[in-house]
Amino acid sequence: VELDGMDHPAGRFYTIGDFFGDVPAAFLTLFQIMTLESWCMGIVRPVSYHAPWTLFVIIPYIVFVTVAVLNVVTGIFVEQIMEAAKMDGDRLLQLRDSEVQQQLRDLREFFSQGDTDGNGCLNLEEFEAMLENK
C-alpha cells in the first residue's frame, strides 16, 4: 500500500512496510512518533488512511509515552528537592546541636563561678550567694 503525501528518497512513495515492515523500522517510527517529530502529517495520517485501526494504537501510545516521560522528569525533580530538604534538615540539626552545646558551656561556666570552695558541687550557701550576686 503506497502512502500519499511523503516522497521516498528513492523517488517512490513510502509504504506501510517502510514504517513498520521490520523491527528497526518500527522502532524508528515509534521513536519519531514519541518525539512528535512530523508524526501527524508524516506518519499517522498516511498510515491511518489505509489502516484506520492504527489510530487506536498510535494515540494511546503517544499518551502513554508522554505520561511516562513526564513521570520520569517529575521524579527527578522531586528526588532533587527531597535531597536538598534533607541536607537543610541536617544542617538545621547541626546548628541546633551547636547552640545547645554553647548553652551548656555557658551554664557550666556560670555554676563554676558560684562554686567558691572548688569541689565541683554547689551547696545551698553557694547557690544562695550566687542568686544574691546576680
JSON list of C-alpha atoms in Angstrom, two decimals:
[
{"chain": "A", "resi": 1, "resn": "VAL", "atom": "CA", "xyz": [0.00, 0.00, 0.00]},
{"chain": "A", "resi": 2, "resn": "GLU", "atom": "CA", "xyz": [1.52, 3.28, -1.08]},
{"chain": "A", "resi": 3, "resn": "LEU", "atom": "CA", "xyz": [1.08, 6.25, 1.21]},
{"chain": "A", "resi": 4, "resn": "ASP", "atom": "CA", "xyz": [0.31, 9.63, -0.31]},
{"chain": "A", "resi": 5, "resn": "GLY", "atom": "CA", "xyz": [1.92, 12.76, 0.96]},
{"chain": "A", "resi": 6, "resn": "MET", "atom": "CA", "xyz": [5.52, 11.73, 1.57]},
{"chain": "A", "resi": 7, "resn": "ASP", "atom": "CA", "xyz": [8.08, 11.17, -1.14]},
{"chain": "A", "resi": 8, "resn": "HIS", "atom": "CA", "xyz": [10.65, 8.46, -0.53]},
{"chain": "A", "resi": 9, "resn": "PRO", "atom": "CA", "xyz": [14.28, 9.44, -1.20]},
{"chain": "A", "resi": 10, "resn": "ALA", "atom": "CA", "xyz": [14.38, 6.74, -3.89]},
{"chain": "A", "resi": 11, "resn": "GLY", "atom": "CA", "xyz": [11.67, 8.59, -5.84]},
{"chain": "A", "resi": 12, "resn": "ARG", "atom": "CA", "xyz": [8.67, 6.49, -4.80]},
{"chain": "A", "resi": 13, "resn": "PHE", "atom": "CA", "xyz": [6.00, 6.86, -2.12]},
{"chain": "A", "resi": 14, "resn": "TYR", "atom": "CA", "xyz": [6.53, 5.45, 1.37]},
{"chain": "A", "resi": 15, "resn": "THR", "atom": "CA", "xyz": [4.67, 2.26, 2.17]},
{"chain": "A", "resi": 16, "resn": "ILE", "atom": "CA", "xyz": [3.40, 0.94, 5.50]},
{"chain": "A", "resi": 17, "resn": "GLY", "atom": "CA", "xyz": [6.26, -1.55, 5.26]},
{"chain": "A", "resi": 18, "resn": "ASP", "atom": "CA", "xyz": [8.73, 1.35, 5.23]},
{"chain": "A", "resi": 19, "resn": "PHE", "atom": "CA", "xyz": [7.40, 2.44, 8.62]},
{"chain": "A", "resi": 20, "resn": "PHE", "atom": "CA", "xyz": [6.57, -0.89, 10.27]},
{"chain": "A", "resi": 21, "resn": "GLY", "atom": "CA", "xyz": [7.99, -3.58, 7.95]},
{"chain": "A", "resi": 22, "resn": "ASP", "atom": "CA", "xyz": [10.73, -4.78, 10.27]},
{"chain": "A", "resi": 23, "resn": "VAL", "atom": "CA", "xyz": [11.76, -4.26, 13.89]},
{"chain": "A", "resi": 24, "resn": "PRO", "atom": "CA", "xyz": [14.34, -1.47, 13.32]},
{"chain": "A", "resi": 25, "resn": "ALA", "atom": "CA", "xyz": [11.93, 0.45, 11.09]},
{"chain": "A", "resi": 26, "resn": "ALA", "atom": "CA", "xyz": [9.13, 0.05, 13.65]},
{"chain": "A", "resi": 27, "resn": "PHE", "atom": "CA", "xyz": [11.40, 1.24, 16.47]},
{"chain": "A", "resi": 28, "resn": "LEU", "atom": "CA", "xyz": [12.50, 4.24, 14.43]},
{"chain": "A", "resi": 29, "resn": "THR", "atom": "CA", "xyz": [8.88, 5.05, 13.54]},
{"chain": "A", "resi": 30, "resn": "LEU", "atom": "CA", "xyz": [7.76, 4.73, 17.17]},
{"chain": "A", "resi": 31, "resn": "PHE", "atom": "CA", "xyz": [10.68, 6.90, 18.27]},
{"chain": "A", "resi": 32, "resn": "GLN", "atom": "CA", "xyz": [9.71, 9.50, 15.70]},
{"chain": "A", "resi": 33, "resn": "ILE", "atom": "CA", "xyz": [6.11, 9.40, 16.94]},
{"chain": "A", "resi": 34, "resn": "MET", "atom": "CA", "xyz": [7.29, 9.56, 20.58]},
{"chain": "A", "resi": 35, "resn": "THR", "atom": "CA", "xyz": [9.36, 12.69, 19.92]},
{"chain": "A", "resi": 36, "resn": "LEU", "atom": "CA", "xyz": [6.40, 14.17, 17.98]},
{"chain": "A", "resi": 37, "resn": "GLU", "atom": "CA", "xyz": [8.67, 14.85, 15.00]},
{"chain": "A", "resi": 38, "resn": "SER", "atom": "CA", "xyz": [6.31, 15.11, 11.99]},
{"chain": "A", "resi": 39, "resn": "TRP", "atom": "CA", "xyz": [4.26, 12.32, 13.49]},
{"chain": "A", "resi": 40, "resn": "CYS", "atom": "CA", "xyz": [0.88, 13.56, 12.30]},
{"chain": "A", "resi": 41, "resn": "MET", "atom": "CA", "xyz": [1.34, 14.51, 8.66]},
{"chain": "A", "resi": 42, "resn": "GLY", "atom": "CA", "xyz": [4.34, 12.28, 8.04]},
{"chain": "A", "resi": 43, "resn": "ILE", "atom": "CA", "xyz": [3.25, 9.01, 9.63]},
{"chain": "A", "resi": 44, "resn": "VAL", "atom": "CA", "xyz": [-0.17, 8.86, 11.27]},
{"chain": "A", "resi": 45, "resn": "ARG", "atom": "CA", "xyz": [-2.36, 10.44, 8.60]},
{"chain": "A", "resi": 46, "resn": "PRO", "atom": "CA", "xyz": [-0.96, 8.46, 5.67]},
{"chain": "A", "resi": 47, "resn": "VAL", "atom": "CA", "xyz": [-0.93, 5.19, 7.63]},
{"chain": "A", "resi": 48, "resn": "SER", "atom": "CA", "xyz": [-4.39, 5.69, 9.14]},
{"chain": "A", "resi": 49, "resn": "TYR", "atom": "CA", "xyz": [-5.81, 6.47, 5.69]},
{"chain": "A", "resi": 50, "resn": "HIS", "atom": "CA", "xyz": [-5.05, 2.91, 4.62]},
{"chain": "A", "resi": 51, "resn": "ALA", "atom": "CA", "xyz": [-5.30, 1.26, 8.06]},
{"chain": "A", "resi": 52, "resn": "PRO", "atom": "CA", "xyz": [-7.68, 3.30, 10.29]},
{"chain": "A", "resi": 53, "resn": "TRP", "atom": "CA", "xyz": [-7.30, 0.88, 13.20]},
{"chain": "A", "resi": 54, "resn": "THR", "atom": "CA", "xyz": [-3.74, 2.17, 13.73]},
{"chain": "A", "resi": 55, "resn": "LEU", "atom": "CA", "xyz": [-5.18, 5.31, 15.35]},
{"chain": "A", "resi": 56, "resn": "PHE", "atom": "CA", "xyz": [-6.35, 3.09, 18.23]},
{"chain": "A", "resi": 57, "resn": "VAL", "atom": "CA", "xyz": [-2.75, 2.03, 18.73]},
{"chain": "A", "resi": 58, "resn": "ILE", "atom": "CA", "xyz": [-0.81, 5.21, 17.99]},
{"chain": "A", "resi": 59, "resn": "ILE", "atom": "CA", "xyz": [-2.87, 7.70, 20.05]},
{"chain": "A", "resi": 60, "resn": "PRO", "atom": "CA", "xyz": [-2.72, 5.59, 23.28]},
{"chain": "A", "resi": 61, "resn": "TYR", "atom": "CA", "xyz": [0.99, 5.05, 22.58]},
{"chain": "A", "resi": 62, "resn": "ILE", "atom": "CA", "xyz": [1.56, 8.82, 22.42]},
{"chain": "A", "resi": 63, "resn": "VAL", "atom": "CA", "xyz": [-0.44, 9.37, 25.63]},
{"chain": "A", "resi": 64, "resn": "PHE", "atom": "CA", "xyz": [1.37, 6.57, 27.46]},
{"chain": "A", "resi": 65, "resn": "VAL", "atom": "CA", "xyz": [4.85, 7.68, 26.39]},
{"chain": "A", "resi": 66, "resn": "THR", "atom": "CA", "xyz": [4.13, 11.33, 27.20]},
{"chain": "A", "resi": 67, "resn": "VAL", "atom": "CA", "xyz": [2.86, 10.44, 30.68]},
{"chain": "A", "resi": 68, "resn": "ALA", "atom": "CA", "xyz": [5.84, 8.13, 31.24]},
{"chain": "A", "resi": 69, "resn": "VAL", "atom": "CA", "xyz": [8.36, 10.79, 30.23]},
{"chain": "A", "resi": 70, "resn": "LEU", "atom": "CA", "xyz": [6.63, 13.39, 32.40]},
{"chain": "A", "resi": 71, "resn": "ASN", "atom": "CA", "xyz": [6.68, 10.97, 35.35]},
{"chain": "A", "resi": 72, "resn": "VAL", "atom": "CA", "xyz": [10.41, 10.43, 34.93]},
{"chain": "A", "resi": 73, "resn": "VAL", "atom": "CA", "xyz": [11.10, 14.17, 34.74]},
{"chain": "A", "resi": 74, "resn": "THR", "atom": "CA", "xyz": [8.84, 14.82, 37.75]},
{"chain": "A", "resi": 75, "resn": "GLY", "atom": "CA", "xyz": [10.57, 12.03, 39.67]},
{"chain": "A", "resi": 76, "resn": "ILE", "atom": "CA", "xyz": [13.97, 13.58, 39.02]},
{"chain": "A", "resi": 77, "resn": "PHE", "atom": "CA", "xyz": [12.77, 16.99, 40.27]},
{"chain": "A", "resi": 78, "resn": "VAL", "atom": "CA", "xyz": [11.15, 15.51, 43.37]},
{"chain": "A", "resi": 79, "resn": "GLU", "atom": "CA", "xyz": [14.25, 13.49, 44.20]},
{"chain": "A", "resi": 80, "resn": "GLN", "atom": "CA", "xyz": [16.46, 16.58, 43.92]},
{"chain": "A", "resi": 81, "resn": "ILE", "atom": "CA", "xyz": [14.10, 18.61, 46.11]},
{"chain": "A", "resi": 82, "resn": "MET", "atom": "CA", "xyz": [13.93, 15.85, 48.74]},
{"chain": "A", "resi": 83, "resn": "GLU", "atom": "CA", "xyz": [17.72, 15.61, 48.85]},
{"chain": "A", "resi": 84, "resn": "ALA", "atom": "CA", "xyz": [18.04, 19.38, 49.24]},
{"chain": "A", "resi": 85, "resn": "ALA", "atom": "CA", "xyz": [15.44, 19.36, 52.02]},
{"chain": "A", "resi": 86, "resn": "LYS", "atom": "CA", "xyz": [17.30, 16.55, 53.80]},
{"chain": "A", "resi": 87, "resn": "MET", "atom": "CA", "xyz": [20.54, 18.50, 53.60]},
{"chain": "A", "resi": 88, "resn": "ASP", "atom": "CA", "xyz": [18.79, 21.57, 55.01]},
{"chain": "A", "resi": 89, "resn": "GLY", "atom": "CA", "xyz": [17.34, 19.45, 57.83]},
{"chain": "A", "resi": 90, "resn": "ASP", "atom": "CA", "xyz": [20.78, 18.01, 58.64]},
{"chain": "A", "resi": 91, "resn": "ARG", "atom": "CA", "xyz": [22.28, 21.48, 58.67]},
{"chain": "A", "resi": 92, "resn": "LEU", "atom": "CA", "xyz": [19.49, 22.72, 60.96]},
{"chain": "A", "resi": 93, "resn": "LEU", "atom": "CA", "xyz": [20.12, 19.85, 63.37]},
{"chain": "A", "resi": 94, "resn": "GLN", "atom": "CA", "xyz": [23.85, 20.65, 63.43]},
{"chain": "A", "resi": 95, "resn": "LEU", "atom": "CA", "xyz": [23.10, 24.31, 64.12]},
{"chain": "A", "resi": 96, "resn": "ARG", "atom": "CA", "xyz": [20.66, 23.42, 66.89]},
{"chain": "A", "resi": 97, "resn": "ASP", "atom": "CA", "xyz": [23.18, 20.99, 68.41]},
{"chain": "A", "resi": 98, "resn": "SER", "atom": "CA", "xyz": [25.91, 23.63, 68.43]},
{"chain": "A", "resi": 99, "resn": "GLU", "atom": "CA", "xyz": [23.54, 26.10, 70.12]},
{"chain": "A", "resi": 100, "resn": "VAL", "atom": "CA", "xyz": [22.72, 23.54, 72.83]},
{"chain": "A", "resi": 101, "resn": "GLN", "atom": "CA", "xyz": [26.43, 22.85, 73.35]},
{"chain": "A", "resi": 102, "resn": "GLN", "atom": "CA", "xyz": [27.10, 26.59, 73.72]},
{"chain": "A", "resi": 103, "resn": "GLN", "atom": "CA", "xyz": [24.28, 26.95, 76.25]},
{"chain": "A", "resi": 104, "resn": "LEU", "atom": "CA", "xyz": [25.68, 24.02, 78.25]},
{"chain": "A", "resi": 105, "resn": "ARG", "atom": "CA", "xyz": [29.15, 25.63, 78.27]},
{"chain": "A", "resi": 106, "resn": "ASP", "atom": "CA", "xyz": [27.62, 28.91, 79.46]},
{"chain": "A", "resi": 107, "resn": "LEU", "atom": "CA", "xyz": [25.71, 27.16, 82.27]},
{"chain": "A", "resi": 108, "resn": "ARG", "atom": "CA", "xyz": [28.80, 25.18, 83.31]},
{"chain": "A", "resi": 109, "resn": "GLU", "atom": "CA", "xyz": [30.84, 28.39, 83.47]},
{"chain": "A", "resi": 110, "resn": "PHE", "atom": "CA", "xyz": [28.06, 30.19, 85.36]},
{"chain": "A", "resi": 111, "resn": "PHE", "atom": "CA", "xyz": [27.82, 27.49, 88.04]},
{"chain": "A", "resi": 112, "resn": "SER", "atom": "CA", "xyz": [31.58, 27.02, 88.28]},
{"chain": "A", "resi": 113, "resn": "GLN", "atom": "CA", "xyz": [31.89, 30.72, 89.17]},
{"chain": "A", "resi": 114, "resn": "GLY", "atom": "CA", "xyz": [29.47, 30.15, 92.05]},
{"chain": "A", "resi": 115, "resn": "ASP", "atom": "CA", "xyz": [31.43, 27.14, 93.33]},
{"chain": "A", "resi": 116, "resn": "THR", "atom": "CA", "xyz": [33.63, 29.05, 95.77]},
{"chain": "A", "resi": 117, "resn": "ASP", "atom": "CA", "xyz": [35.19, 26.03, 97.51]},
{"chain": "A", "resi": 118, "resn": "GLY", "atom": "CA", "xyz": [36.15, 24.39, 94.17]},
{"chain": "A", "resi": 119, "resn": "ASN", "atom": "CA", "xyz": [34.72, 20.93, 94.92]},
{"chain": "A", "resi": 120, "resn": "GLY", "atom": "CA", "xyz": [32.65, 20.82, 91.69]},
{"chain": "A", "resi": 121, "resn": "CYS", "atom": "CA", "xyz": [29.32, 20.94, 93.52]},
{"chain": "A", "resi": 122, "resn": "LEU", "atom": "CA", "xyz": [27.12, 23.82, 94.68]},
{"chain": "A", "resi": 123, "resn": "ASN", "atom": "CA", "xyz": [25.82, 23.66, 98.20]},
{"chain": "A", "resi": 124, "resn": "LEU", "atom": "CA", "xyz": [22.88, 25.73, 99.42]},
{"chain": "A", "resi": 125, "resn": "GLU", "atom": "CA", "xyz": [25.03, 28.59, 100.71]},
{"chain": "A", "resi": 126, "resn": "GLU", "atom": "CA", "xyz": [26.97, 28.92, 97.41]},
{"chain": "A", "resi": 127, "resn": "PHE", "atom": "CA", "xyz": [23.73, 28.78, 95.42]},
{"chain": "A", "resi": 128, "resn": "GLU", "atom": "CA", "xyz": [22.08, 31.48, 97.59]},
{"chain": "A", "resi": 129, "resn": "ALA", "atom": "CA", "xyz": [25.22, 33.64, 97.30]},
{"chain": "A", "resi": 130, "resn": "MET", "atom": "CA", "xyz": [25.09, 33.25, 93.51]},
{"chain": "A", "resi": 131, "resn": "LEU", "atom": "CA", "xyz": [21.45, 34.35, 93.41]},
{"chain": "A", "resi": 132, "resn": "GLU", "atom": "CA", "xyz": [22.17, 37.42, 95.57]},
{"chain": "A", "resi": 133, "resn": "ASN", "atom": "CA", "xyz": [25.09, 38.47, 93.36]},
{"chain": "A", "resi": 134, "resn": "LYS", "atom": "CA", "xyz": [23.31, 38.00, 90.03]}
]
